[in-house]
PDB file of C-alpha atoms in Angstrom:
ATOM      1  CA  MET V  85     131.686 118.863  59.661  1.00 60.00           C
ATOM      2  CA  ALA V  86     128.565 116.710  60.106  1.00 77.00           C
ATOM      3  CA  LEU V  87     128.583 114.198  62.730  1.00 86.00           C
ATOM      4  CA  ASP V  88     128.749 110.716  62.066  1.00 87.00           C
ATOM      5  CA  GLN V  89     125.090 109.253  61.932  1.00 89.00           C
ATOM      6  CA  SER V  90     126.249 105.785  63.021  1.00 92.00           C
ATOM      7  CA  PHE V  91     126.455 106.957  66.575  1.00 94.00           C
ATOM      8  CA  VAL V  92     122.670 107.428  66.660  1.00 96.00           C
ATOM      9  CA  GLY V  93     121.346 104.634  69.069  1.00 96.00           C
ATOM     10  CA  ARG V  94     124.636 104.262  70.746  1.00 96.00           C
ATOM     11  CA  THR V  95     124.308 103.774  74.535  1.00 96.00           C
ATOM     12  CA  TYR V  96     127.134 104.494  77.087  1.00 96.00           C
ATOM     13  CA  PRO V  97     127.806 102.510  80.220  1.00 96.00           C
ATOM     14  CA  PRO V  98     125.847 103.473  83.342  1.00 97.00           C
ATOM     15  CA  THR V  99     127.554 106.148  85.519  1.00 97.00           C
ATOM     16  CA  ASP V 100     128.849 105.305  89.066  1.00 97.00           C
ATOM     17  CA  PRO V 101     126.125 106.022  91.557  1.00 98.00           C
ATOM     18  CA  TYR V 102     125.553 109.712  92.608  1.00 98.00           C
ATOM     19  CA  GLU V 103     124.319 109.754  96.237  1.00 98.00           C
ATOM     20  CA  VAL V 104     121.714 112.519  96.687  1.00 98.00           C
ATOM     21  CA  GLY V 105     122.160 114.417 100.047  1.00 98.00           C
ATOM     22  CA  ARG V 106     119.724 116.390 101.999  1.00 98.00           C
ATOM     23  CA  GLU V 107     122.083 119.261 102.152  1.00 98.00           C
ATOM     24  CA  LYS V 108     122.698 119.306  98.446  1.00 98.00           C
ATOM     25  CA  ILE V 109     118.937 119.460  97.841  1.00 98.00           C
ATOM     26  CA  ARG V 110     118.969 122.453 100.412  1.00 98.00           C
ATOM     27  CA  GLU V 111     121.722 124.014  98.723  1.00 98.00           C
ATOM     28  CA  PHE V 112     119.886 123.770  95.209  1.00 98.00           C
ATOM     29  CA  ALA V 113     116.584 124.981  96.501  1.00 98.00           C
ATOM     30  CA  GLU V 114     118.155 128.063  98.157  1.00 98.00           C
ATOM     31  CA  ALA V 115     120.100 128.808  94.918  1.00 98.00           C
ATOM     32  CA  VAL V 116     116.702 129.072  93.050  1.00 98.00           C
ATOM     33  CA  GLY V 117     115.078 130.831  95.925  1.00 98.00           C
ATOM     34  CA  ASP V 118     112.630 128.136  96.380  1.00 98.00           C
ATOM     35  CA  SER V 119     111.327 127.848 100.071  1.00 98.00           C
ATOM     36  CA  ASN V 120     108.903 124.931  99.463  1.00 98.00           C
ATOM     37  CA  PRO V 121     109.409 122.968 102.739  1.00 98.00           C
ATOM     38  CA  ALA V 122     109.166 119.600 100.725  1.00 98.00           C
ATOM     39  CA  TYR V 123     112.837 120.314  99.776  1.00 98.00           C
ATOM     40  CA  THR V 124     114.204 121.087 103.218  1.00 98.00           C
ATOM     41  CA  ASP V 125     111.963 119.649 105.959  1.00 98.00           C
ATOM     42  CA  PRO V 126     111.485 115.703 106.134  1.00 98.00           C
ATOM     43  CA  GLU V 127     108.197 116.220 108.052  1.00 98.00           C
ATOM     44  CA  ALA V 128     106.815 118.471 105.397  1.00 97.00           C
ATOM     45  CA  ALA V 129     107.864 115.899 102.718  1.00 98.00           C
ATOM     46  CA  LYS V 130     106.454 113.014 104.785  1.00 97.00           C
ATOM     47  CA  ALA V 131     103.029 115.057 105.072  1.00 97.00           C
ATOM     48  CA  LEU V 132     103.091 114.825 101.186  1.00 96.00           C
ATOM     49  CA  GLY V 133     103.537 111.251 101.302  1.00 96.00           C
ATOM     50  CA  HIS V 134     107.355 111.171 100.547  1.00 97.00           C
ATOM     51  CA  PRO V 135     109.742 109.161 102.599  1.00 97.00           C
ATOM     52  CA  ASP V 136     112.187 112.017 102.844  1.00 98.00           C
ATOM     53  CA  VAL V 137     112.885 115.428 101.347  1.00 98.00           C
ATOM     54  CA  VAL V 138     112.539 115.644  97.589  1.00 98.00           C
ATOM     55  CA  ALA V 139     114.544 117.646  95.124  1.00 98.00           C
ATOM     56  CA  PRO V 140     113.209 120.337  92.804  1.00 98.00           C
ATOM     57  CA  PRO V 141     112.235 119.207  89.527  1.00 98.00           C
ATOM     58  CA  THR V 142     115.237 120.237  87.442  1.00 98.00           C
ATOM     59  CA  PHE V 143     117.819 119.178  90.177  1.00 98.00           C
ATOM     60  CA  VAL V 144     118.601 115.883  88.307  1.00 98.00           C
ATOM     61  CA  PHE V 145     120.015 117.795  85.411  1.00 98.00           C
ATOM     62  CA  SER V 146     123.349 118.190  87.325  1.00 97.00           C
ATOM     63  CA  ILE V 147     123.523 114.490  87.326  1.00 97.00           C
ATOM     64  CA  THR V 148     122.309 113.748  83.914  1.00 97.00           C
ATOM     65  CA  PHE V 149     124.425 116.506  82.203  1.00 96.00           C
ATOM     66  CA  LYS V 150     127.474 115.073  83.858  1.00 95.00           C
ATOM     67  CA  ALA V 151     126.654 111.748  82.314  1.00 96.00           C
ATOM     68  CA  ALA V 152     126.097 113.238  78.986  1.00 94.00           C
ATOM     69  CA  GLY V 153     129.716 114.243  79.278  1.00 92.00           C
ATOM     70  CA  GLN V 154     130.460 110.857  78.216  1.00 91.00           C
ATOM     71  CA  VAL V 155     128.914 111.382  74.988  1.00 92.00           C
ATOM     72  CA  VAL V 156     129.985 114.941  74.220  1.00 90.00           C
ATOM     73  CA  GLN V 157     133.626 114.294  75.127  1.00 90.00           C
ATOM     74  CA  ASP V 158     133.759 110.926  73.139  1.00 91.00           C
ATOM     75  CA  PRO V 159     136.668 111.512  70.922  1.00 91.00           C
ATOM     76  CA  GLN V 160     135.330 109.304  68.426  1.00 91.00           C
ATOM     77  CA  LEU V 161     132.068 111.309  67.975  1.00 91.00           C
ATOM     78  CA  GLY V 162     134.207 114.580  67.703  1.00 87.00           C
ATOM     79  CA  LEU V 163     131.671 117.216  68.977  1.00 88.00           C
ATOM     80  CA  ASP V 164     133.245 120.734  69.189  1.00 84.00           C
ATOM     81  CA  TYR V 165     132.055 121.369  72.749  1.00 81.00           C
ATOM     82  CA  SER V 166     133.379 124.778  72.769  1.00 80.00           C
ATOM     83  CA  ARG V 167     130.673 125.765  70.181  1.00 83.00           C
ATOM     84  CA  VAL V 168     127.802 123.912  72.250  1.00 88.00           C
ATOM     85  CA  VAL V 169     124.713 125.627  73.454  1.00 89.00           C
ATOM     86  CA  HIS V 170     121.748 124.010  75.343  1.00 93.00           C
ATOM     87  CA  GLY V 171     118.766 124.009  72.884  1.00 95.00           C
ATOM     88  CA  ASP V 172     115.849 122.041  74.683  1.00 97.00           C
ATOM     89  CA  GLN V 173     115.691 120.226  77.966  1.00 98.00           C
ATOM     90  CA  LYS V 174     112.919 117.848  78.956  1.00 98.00           C
ATOM     91  CA  PHE V 175     112.220 115.572  81.870  1.00 98.00           C
ATOM     92  CA  ALA V 176     109.570 112.978  82.465  1.00 98.00           C
ATOM     93  CA  TYR V 177     109.357 111.752  86.182  1.00 98.00           C
ATOM     94  CA  VAL V 178     108.251 108.445  87.602  1.00 98.00           C
ATOM     95  CA  ARG V 179     108.779 109.729  91.039  1.00 98.00           C
ATOM     96  CA  PRO V 180     110.727 112.761  92.378  1.00 98.00           C
ATOM     97  CA  VAL V 181     114.470 112.504  93.239  1.00 98.00           C
ATOM     98  CA  ARG V 182     114.830 112.320  96.966  1.00 98.00           C
ATOM     99  CA  ALA V 183     117.505 112.453  99.627  1.00 98.00           C
ATOM    100  CA  GLY V 184     119.168 109.085 100.042  1.00 98.00           C
ATOM    101  CA  ASP V 185     118.801 108.077  96.483  1.00 98.00           C
ATOM    102  CA  ARG V 186     121.831 106.377  94.801  1.00 98.00           C
ATOM    103  CA  LEU V 187     121.256 107.237  91.123  1.00 98.00           C
ATOM    104  CA  THR V 188     122.916 105.796  87.921  1.00 98.00           C
ATOM    105  CA  VAL V 189     122.508 107.503  84.473  1.00 98.00           C
ATOM    106  CA  THR V 190     122.501 105.549  81.275  1.00 98.00           C
ATOM    107  CA  SER V 191     122.975 107.854  78.357  1.00 98.00           C
ATOM    108  CA  THR V 192     121.909 107.073  74.645  1.00 98.00           C
ATOM    109  CA  ILE V 193     122.363 109.227  71.553  1.00 97.00           C
ATOM    110  CA  GLU V 194     118.784 109.564  70.194  1.00 97.00           C
ATOM    111  CA  ALA V 195     119.435 111.639  67.259  1.00 96.00           C
ATOM    112  CA  ILE V 196     122.028 113.540  65.308  1.00 95.00           C
ATOM    113  CA  ARG V 197     120.916 116.217  62.733  1.00 93.00           C
ATOM    114  CA  SER V 198     122.808 118.791  60.812  1.00 90.00           C
ATOM    115  CA  MET V 199     121.113 122.054  59.988  1.00 89.00           C
ATOM    116  CA  ALA V 200     122.761 124.982  58.390  1.00 88.00           C
ATOM    117  CA  GLY V 201     126.121 123.658  59.527  1.00 87.00           C
ATOM    118  CA  ASN V 202     124.920 123.327  63.030  1.00 91.00           C
ATOM    119  CA  ASP V 203     125.289 119.961  64.640  1.00 92.00           C
ATOM    120  CA  ILE V 204     122.164 119.073  66.633  1.00 94.00           C
ATOM    121  CA  LEU V 205     122.599 116.220  69.278  1.00 95.00           C
ATOM    122  CA  ASP V 206     119.698 114.482  71.138  1.00 97.00           C
ATOM    123  CA  ILE V 207     120.735 112.661  74.229  1.00 97.00           C
ATOM    124  CA  ARG V 208     118.554 110.712  76.470  1.00 98.00           C
ATOM    125  CA  GLY V 209     119.645 109.935  80.055  1.00 98.00           C
ATOM    126  CA  GLU V 210     117.677 107.328  81.894  1.00 98.00           C
ATOM    127  CA  VAL V 211     117.926 107.594  85.626  1.00 98.00           C
ATOM    128  CA  HIS V 212     117.614 104.611  87.861  1.00 98.00           C
ATOM    129  CA  ASP V 213     117.937 104.131  91.705  1.00 98.00           C
ATOM    130  CA  GLU V 214     119.872 101.349  93.454  1.00 97.00           C
ATOM    131  CA  ALA V 215     117.033  99.012  93.482  1.00 98.00           C
ATOM    132  CA  GLY V 216     116.919  99.343  89.646  1.00 98.00           C
ATOM    133  CA  GLU V 217     113.853 101.195  89.419  1.00 98.00           C
ATOM    134  CA  HIS V 218     113.325 103.957  86.877  1.00 98.00           C
ATOM    135  CA  VAL V 219     113.223 107.446  88.505  1.00 98.00           C
ATOM    136  CA  VAL V 220     113.254 109.878  85.655  1.00 98.00           C
ATOM    137  CA  THR V 221     114.089 110.370  82.027  1.00 98.00           C
ATOM    138  CA  ALA V 222     115.971 113.520  80.877  1.00 98.00           C
ATOM    139  CA  TRP V 223     116.126 114.554  77.212  1.00 98.00           C
ATOM    140  CA  THR V 224     118.969 117.116  76.395  1.00 98.00           C
ATOM    141  CA  LYS V 225     119.339 118.771  73.069  1.00 97.00           C
ATOM    142  CA  LEU V 226     122.720 120.154  72.245  1.00 95.00           C
ATOM    143  CA  VAL V 227     123.506 122.510  69.391  1.00 93.00           C
ATOM    144  CA  ALA V 228     127.149 122.850  68.138  1.00 90.00           C
ATOM    145  CA  ARG V 229     127.010 126.026  66.208  1.00 84.00           C
ATOM    146  CA  ALA V 230     128.647 126.200  62.827  1.00 81.00           C
ATOM    147  CA  THR V 231     132.141 127.566  62.562  1.00 74.00           C
ATOM    148  CA  GLU V 232     132.171 130.998  60.691  1.00 65.00           C
ATOM    149  CA  GLU V 233     134.824 129.790  58.368  1.00 53.00           C
ATOM    150  CA  ALA V 234     132.752 126.691  57.197  1.00 43.00           C
TER     151      ALA V 234
ATOM    152  CA  MET U 270     101.566 112.789  96.090  1.00 66.00           C
ATOM    153  CA  THR U 271      99.355 115.323  97.592  1.00 83.00           C
ATOM    154  CA  ALA U 272      98.342 118.005  95.157  1.00 90.00           C
ATOM    155  CA  LYS U 273      96.546 121.067  96.721  1.00 93.00           C
ATOM    156  CA  ILE U 274      94.541 121.523  93.417  1.00 96.00           C
ATOM    157  CA  ALA U 275      91.625 119.292  92.334  1.00 97.00           C
ATOM    158  CA  TYR U 276      91.308 118.200  88.800  1.00 97.00           C
ATOM    159  CA  GLY U 277      87.572 119.150  88.913  1.00 96.00           C
ATOM    160  CA  ASP U 278      88.382 122.746  90.029  1.00 96.00           C
ATOM    161  CA  VAL U 279      90.374 123.655  86.896  1.00 97.00           C
ATOM    162  CA  GLU U 280      89.259 124.432  83.307  1.00 97.00           C
ATOM    163  CA  VAL U 281      91.164 124.883  80.191  1.00 98.00           C
ATOM    164  CA  GLY U 282      92.318 128.512  80.360  1.00 98.00           C
ATOM    165  CA  THR U 283      92.579 128.479  84.188  1.00 98.00           C
ATOM    166  CA  GLU U 284      95.499 130.870  85.014  1.00 98.00           C
ATOM    167  CA  LEU U 285      98.027 130.036  87.725  1.00 98.00           C
ATOM    168  CA  PRO U 286      99.188 132.847  89.965  1.00 98.00           C
ATOM    169  CA  ALA U 287     102.017 134.678  87.935  1.00 98.00           C
ATOM    170  CA  GLN U 288     105.352 135.336  89.558  1.00 98.00           C
ATOM    171  CA  THR U 289     108.481 137.567  89.087  1.00 98.00           C
ATOM    172  CA  PHE U 290     111.789 136.178  89.956  1.00 98.00           C
ATOM    173  CA  PRO U 291     114.837 138.491  90.479  1.00 97.00           C
ATOM    174  CA  VAL U 292     118.359 137.298  89.172  1.00 98.00           C
ATOM    175  CA  THR U 293     121.467 139.123  89.924  1.00 98.00           C
ATOM    176  CA  ARG U 294     125.339 138.195  89.555  1.00 97.00           C
ATOM    177  CA  ALA U 295     125.163 136.842  93.080  1.00 97.00           C
ATOM    178  CA  THR U 296     122.193 134.594  92.187  1.00 97.00           C
ATOM    179  CA  LEU U 297     124.252 133.106  89.323  1.00 98.00           C
ATOM    180  CA  VAL U 298     127.288 132.406  91.285  1.00 98.00           C
ATOM    181  CA  GLN U 299     125.145 130.724  93.956  1.00 98.00           C
ATOM    182  CA  TYR U 300     123.413 128.766  91.261  1.00 98.00           C
ATOM    183  CA  ALA U 301     126.754 127.805  89.568  1.00 98.00           C
ATOM    184  CA  GLY U 302     127.900 126.343  92.945  1.00 98.00           C
ATOM    185  CA  ALA U 303     124.754 124.438  93.583  1.00 98.00           C
ATOM    186  CA  SER U 304     124.394 122.960  90.082  1.00 97.00           C
ATOM    187  CA  GLY U 305     128.119 122.540  89.315  1.00 95.00           C
ATOM    188  CA  ASP U 306     127.849 124.376  86.159  1.00 94.00           C
ATOM    189  CA  PHE U 307     130.730 126.919  86.374  1.00 94.00           C
ATOM    190  CA  ASN U 308     130.667 127.946  82.596  1.00 93.00           C
ATOM    191  CA  PRO U 309     132.215 131.379  82.692  1.00 94.00           C
ATOM    192  CA  ILE U 310     129.468 132.863  80.422  1.00 94.00           C
ATOM    193  CA  HIS U 311     127.475 132.899  83.650  1.00 96.00           C
ATOM    194  CA  TRP U 312     129.880 134.980  85.842  1.00 96.00           C
ATOM    195  CA  ASN U 313     132.657 136.385  83.831  1.00 96.00           C
ATOM    196  CA  GLU U 314     131.740 139.470  81.760  1.00 96.00           C
ATOM    197  CA  LYS U 315     134.964 139.579  79.857  1.00 97.00           C
ATOM    198  CA  PHE U 316     134.712 135.885  78.780  1.00 95.00           C
ATOM    199  CA  ALA U 317     130.976 136.295  77.992  1.00 94.00           C
ATOM    200  CA  LYS U 318     131.865 139.228  75.669  1.00 95.00           C
ATOM    201  CA  GLU U 319     134.509 137.431  73.903  1.00 93.00           C
ATOM    202  CA  VAL U 320     132.299 134.651  72.825  1.00 88.00           C
ATOM    203  CA  GLY U 321     129.821 137.224  71.480  1.00 88.00           C
ATOM    204  CA  LEU U 322     127.137 137.541  74.252  1.00 92.00           C
ATOM    205  CA  PRO U 323     125.927 141.012  75.251  1.00 95.00           C
ATOM    206  CA  ASP U 324     126.881 140.451  78.886  1.00 96.00           C
ATOM    207  CA  VAL U 325     126.842 137.657  81.571  1.00 97.00           C
ATOM    208  CA  ILE U 326     123.629 135.423  80.995  1.00 97.00           C
ATOM    209  CA  ALA U 327     121.753 133.192  83.393  1.00 98.00           C
ATOM    210  CA  HIS U 328     122.078 129.503  83.237  1.00 97.00           C
ATOM    211  CA  GLY U 329     119.158 128.232  80.954  1.00 97.00           C
ATOM    212  CA  MET U 330     118.587 125.758  83.767  1.00 98.00           C
ATOM    213  CA  PHE U 331     118.117 128.453  86.290  1.00 98.00           C
ATOM    214  CA  THR U 332     115.557 129.987  84.201  1.00 98.00           C
ATOM    215  CA  MET U 333     113.842 126.642  83.795  1.00 98.00           C
ATOM    216  CA  ALA U 334     114.096 125.982  87.571  1.00 98.00           C
ATOM    217  CA  GLU U 335     112.443 129.499  88.209  1.00 98.00           C
ATOM    218  CA  ALA U 336     109.626 128.916  85.697  1.00 98.00           C
ATOM    219  CA  ILE U 337     108.406 125.591  87.142  1.00 98.00           C
ATOM    220  CA  ARG U 338     107.944 127.304  90.602  1.00 98.00           C
ATOM    221  CA  VAL U 339     104.786 128.923  89.298  1.00 98.00           C
ATOM    222  CA  VAL U 340     103.497 125.153  88.946  1.00 98.00           C
ATOM    223  CA  THR U 341     104.886 123.693  92.096  1.00 98.00           C
ATOM    224  CA  ASP U 342     103.868 126.718  94.223  1.00 98.00           C
ATOM    225  CA  TRP U 343     100.385 126.360  92.753  1.00 98.00           C
ATOM    226  CA  VAL U 344      99.982 122.622  93.102  1.00 97.00           C
ATOM    227  CA  GLY U 345     101.942 122.199  96.461  1.00 96.00           C
ATOM    228  CA  ASP U 346     103.750 118.925  95.959  1.00 97.00           C
ATOM    229  CA  PRO U 347     106.678 119.135  93.616  1.00 97.00           C
ATOM    230  CA  ALA U 348     106.073 115.526  92.803  1.00 97.00           C
ATOM    231  CA  ALA U 349     102.840 116.467  90.995  1.00 98.00           C
ATOM    232  CA  VAL U 350     105.024 117.461  87.967  1.00 98.00           C
ATOM    233  CA  ALA U 351     105.056 114.384  85.763  1.00 98.00           C
ATOM    234  CA  GLU U 352     106.672 116.063  82.772  1.00 98.00           C
ATOM    235  CA  TYR U 353     108.492 119.276  82.113  1.00 98.00           C
ATOM    236  CA  GLY U 354     110.120 120.524  79.038  1.00 98.00           C
ATOM    237  CA  VAL U 355     111.467 123.817  77.611  1.00 98.00           C
ATOM    238  CA  ARG U 356     113.275 125.335  74.685  1.00 98.00           C
ATOM    239  CA  PHE U 357     115.873 128.015  75.418  1.00 97.00           C
ATOM    240  CA  THR U 358     115.063 130.765  72.891  1.00 96.00           C
ATOM    241  CA  LYS U 359     116.768 133.825  74.315  1.00 96.00           C
ATOM    242  CA  PRO U 360     119.364 134.221  77.055  1.00 96.00           C
ATOM    243  CA  VAL U 361     118.477 136.227  80.324  1.00 98.00           C
ATOM    244  CA  VAL U 362     121.088 138.945  80.287  1.00 98.00           C
ATOM    245  CA  VAL U 363     122.063 139.829  83.803  1.00 98.00           C
ATOM    246  CA  PRO U 364     123.928 143.221  84.195  1.00 97.00           C
ATOM    247  CA  ASN U 365     126.283 143.706  87.046  1.00 96.00           C
ATOM    248  CA  ASP U 366     124.171 146.250  89.070  1.00 93.00           C
ATOM    249  CA  ASP U 367     122.110 146.084  92.094  1.00 86.00           C
ATOM    250  CA  GLN U 368     118.997 145.326  90.147  1.00 94.00           C
ATOM    251  CA  GLY U 369     120.150 142.555  88.016  1.00 96.00           C
ATOM    252  CA  ALA U 370     117.487 141.036  85.837  1.00 98.00           C
ATOM    253  CA  THR U 371     113.902 139.713  86.373  1.00 98.00           C
ATOM    254  CA  ILE U 372     112.269 136.654  84.862  1.00 98.00           C
ATOM    255  CA  GLU U 373     108.377 136.981  84.653  1.00 98.00           C
ATOM    256  CA  VAL U 374     106.498 133.755  84.435  1.00 98.00           C
ATOM    257  CA  SER U 375     102.836 133.209  83.801  1.00 98.00           C
ATOM    258  CA  ALA U 376     101.157 129.816  83.245  1.00 98.00           C
ATOM    259  CA  LYS U 377      97.814 128.451  82.316  1.00 98.00           C
ATOM    260  CA  VAL U 378      96.015 125.259  82.012  1.00 98.00           C
ATOM    261  CA  ALA U 379      96.121 124.433  78.292  1.00 98.00           C
ATOM    262  CA  ALA U 380      94.440 120.986  78.347  1.00 98.00           C
ATOM    263  CA  LYS U 381      92.824 118.403  80.507  1.00 98.00           C
ATOM    264  CA  LEU U 382      94.358 115.121  79.962  1.00 98.00           C
ATOM    265  CA  ASP U 383      93.577 111.425  81.356  1.00 95.00           C
ATOM    266  CA  ASP U 384      94.380 110.305  84.821  1.00 95.00           C
ATOM    267  CA  ASN U 385      93.631 113.710  86.625  1.00 97.00           C
ATOM    268  CA  THR U 386      96.532 115.276  84.668  1.00 98.00           C
ATOM    269  CA  VAL U 387      96.571 118.719  83.089  1.00 98.00           C
ATOM    270  CA  ARG U 388      99.015 120.395  80.525  1.00 98.00           C
ATOM    271  CA  VAL U 389     100.178 123.697  81.979  1.00 98.00           C
ATOM    272  CA  ASP U 390     101.816 126.062  79.252  1.00 98.00           C
ATOM    273  CA  LEU U 391     104.347 128.434  80.721  1.00 98.00           C
ATOM    274  CA  THR U 392     105.566 131.771  79.528  1.00 98.00           C
ATOM    275  CA  ALA U 393     108.807 133.283  80.587  1.00 98.00           C
ATOM    276  CA  THR U 394     109.985 136.636  79.674  1.00 98.00           C
ATOM    277  CA  SER U 395     112.911 138.966  80.611  1.00 98.00           C
ATOM    278  CA  ALA U 396     113.356 142.453  79.481  1.00 96.00           C
ATOM    279  CA  GLY U 397     110.319 142.022  77.278  1.00 96.00           C
ATOM    280  CA  GLN U 398     111.696 138.957  75.398  1.00 97.00           C
ATOM    281  CA  LYS U 399     110.426 135.490  75.533  1.00 98.00           C
ATOM    282  CA  VAL U 400     113.223 133.443  77.080  1.00 98.00           C
ATOM    283  CA  LEU U 401     111.649 130.002  77.063  1.00 98.00           C
ATOM    284  CA  GLY U 402     109.813 128.408  74.135  1.00 96.00           C
ATOM    285  CA  MET U 403     107.517 125.286  74.095  1.00 97.00           C
ATOM    286  CA  SER U 404     107.451 125.603  77.899  1.00 98.00           C
ATOM    287  CA  ARG U 405     105.116 122.822  79.138  1.00 98.00           C
ATOM    288  CA  ALA U 406     104.570 120.811  82.130  1.00 98.00           C
ATOM    289  CA  VAL U 407     102.142 117.912  82.714  1.00 98.00           C
ATOM    290  CA  VAL U 408     100.903 117.996  86.255  1.00 98.00           C
ATOM    291  CA  ARG U 409      98.946 115.456  88.245  1.00 98.00           C
ATOM    292  CA  LEU U 410      96.140 116.919  90.326  1.00 98.00           C
ATOM    293  CA  ALA U 411      94.122 115.708  93.267  1.00 96.00           C
TER     294      ALA U 411
END
């Protein structure tokens, strides 16, 4: 069943702050096999002009996707999460995420479409630091595949 | 922000050094832990097949993370990436053997933009199939 269009534009309350740790960044960089020293060596990061180690570009998805859980699990919206696949992902960075950041995410439903029985949901996550400065915006497109019997 | 590459040194069509990234079941378990995405389609063959997949598949976000390494390795400073977006077109199927799968990534400068930025278009394939579509980054150069 098509999702309720009246949810377009709905913004959810900001998440509690997520504190970015140096070791979490290291763990992520190792998991993707990326040995760029800017991710693990504070001196190397400083040589590039950063106050501390920075996170790889896609690191913030772990935080924004968890925040998007508010939307996808909203019982009023009624998305069938068991049928959801990740369609598109985009980021626009004001600055890199770095160790010591305390980040909050505010999720907004940007669009809801229905195509061939599939529900397509665009969620925008605005990520801010503790000072209220904008760090990155993440756009996530989720596709809930149509049920066969529909 | 300290990019190694100067805006004046690149032209539309400039190719970035291509790279091949290996991915095995162990890689996916490690990525699941680091990212917090424990969806069993990324580590449980029985579950993956039950939901209609050919086998365990890599996290789309893992593939996205690998692809941008072609850009961050080229430019030096990861903060040079101002925008990055992809479409997940095909899954990277990861068999349970010593070889696993590989993700091949190439990239080239597609447009020179304002403020010393360029648009880089990425191509990511695995087993001969394009796994990312509309894969583009805007990168700020020196």
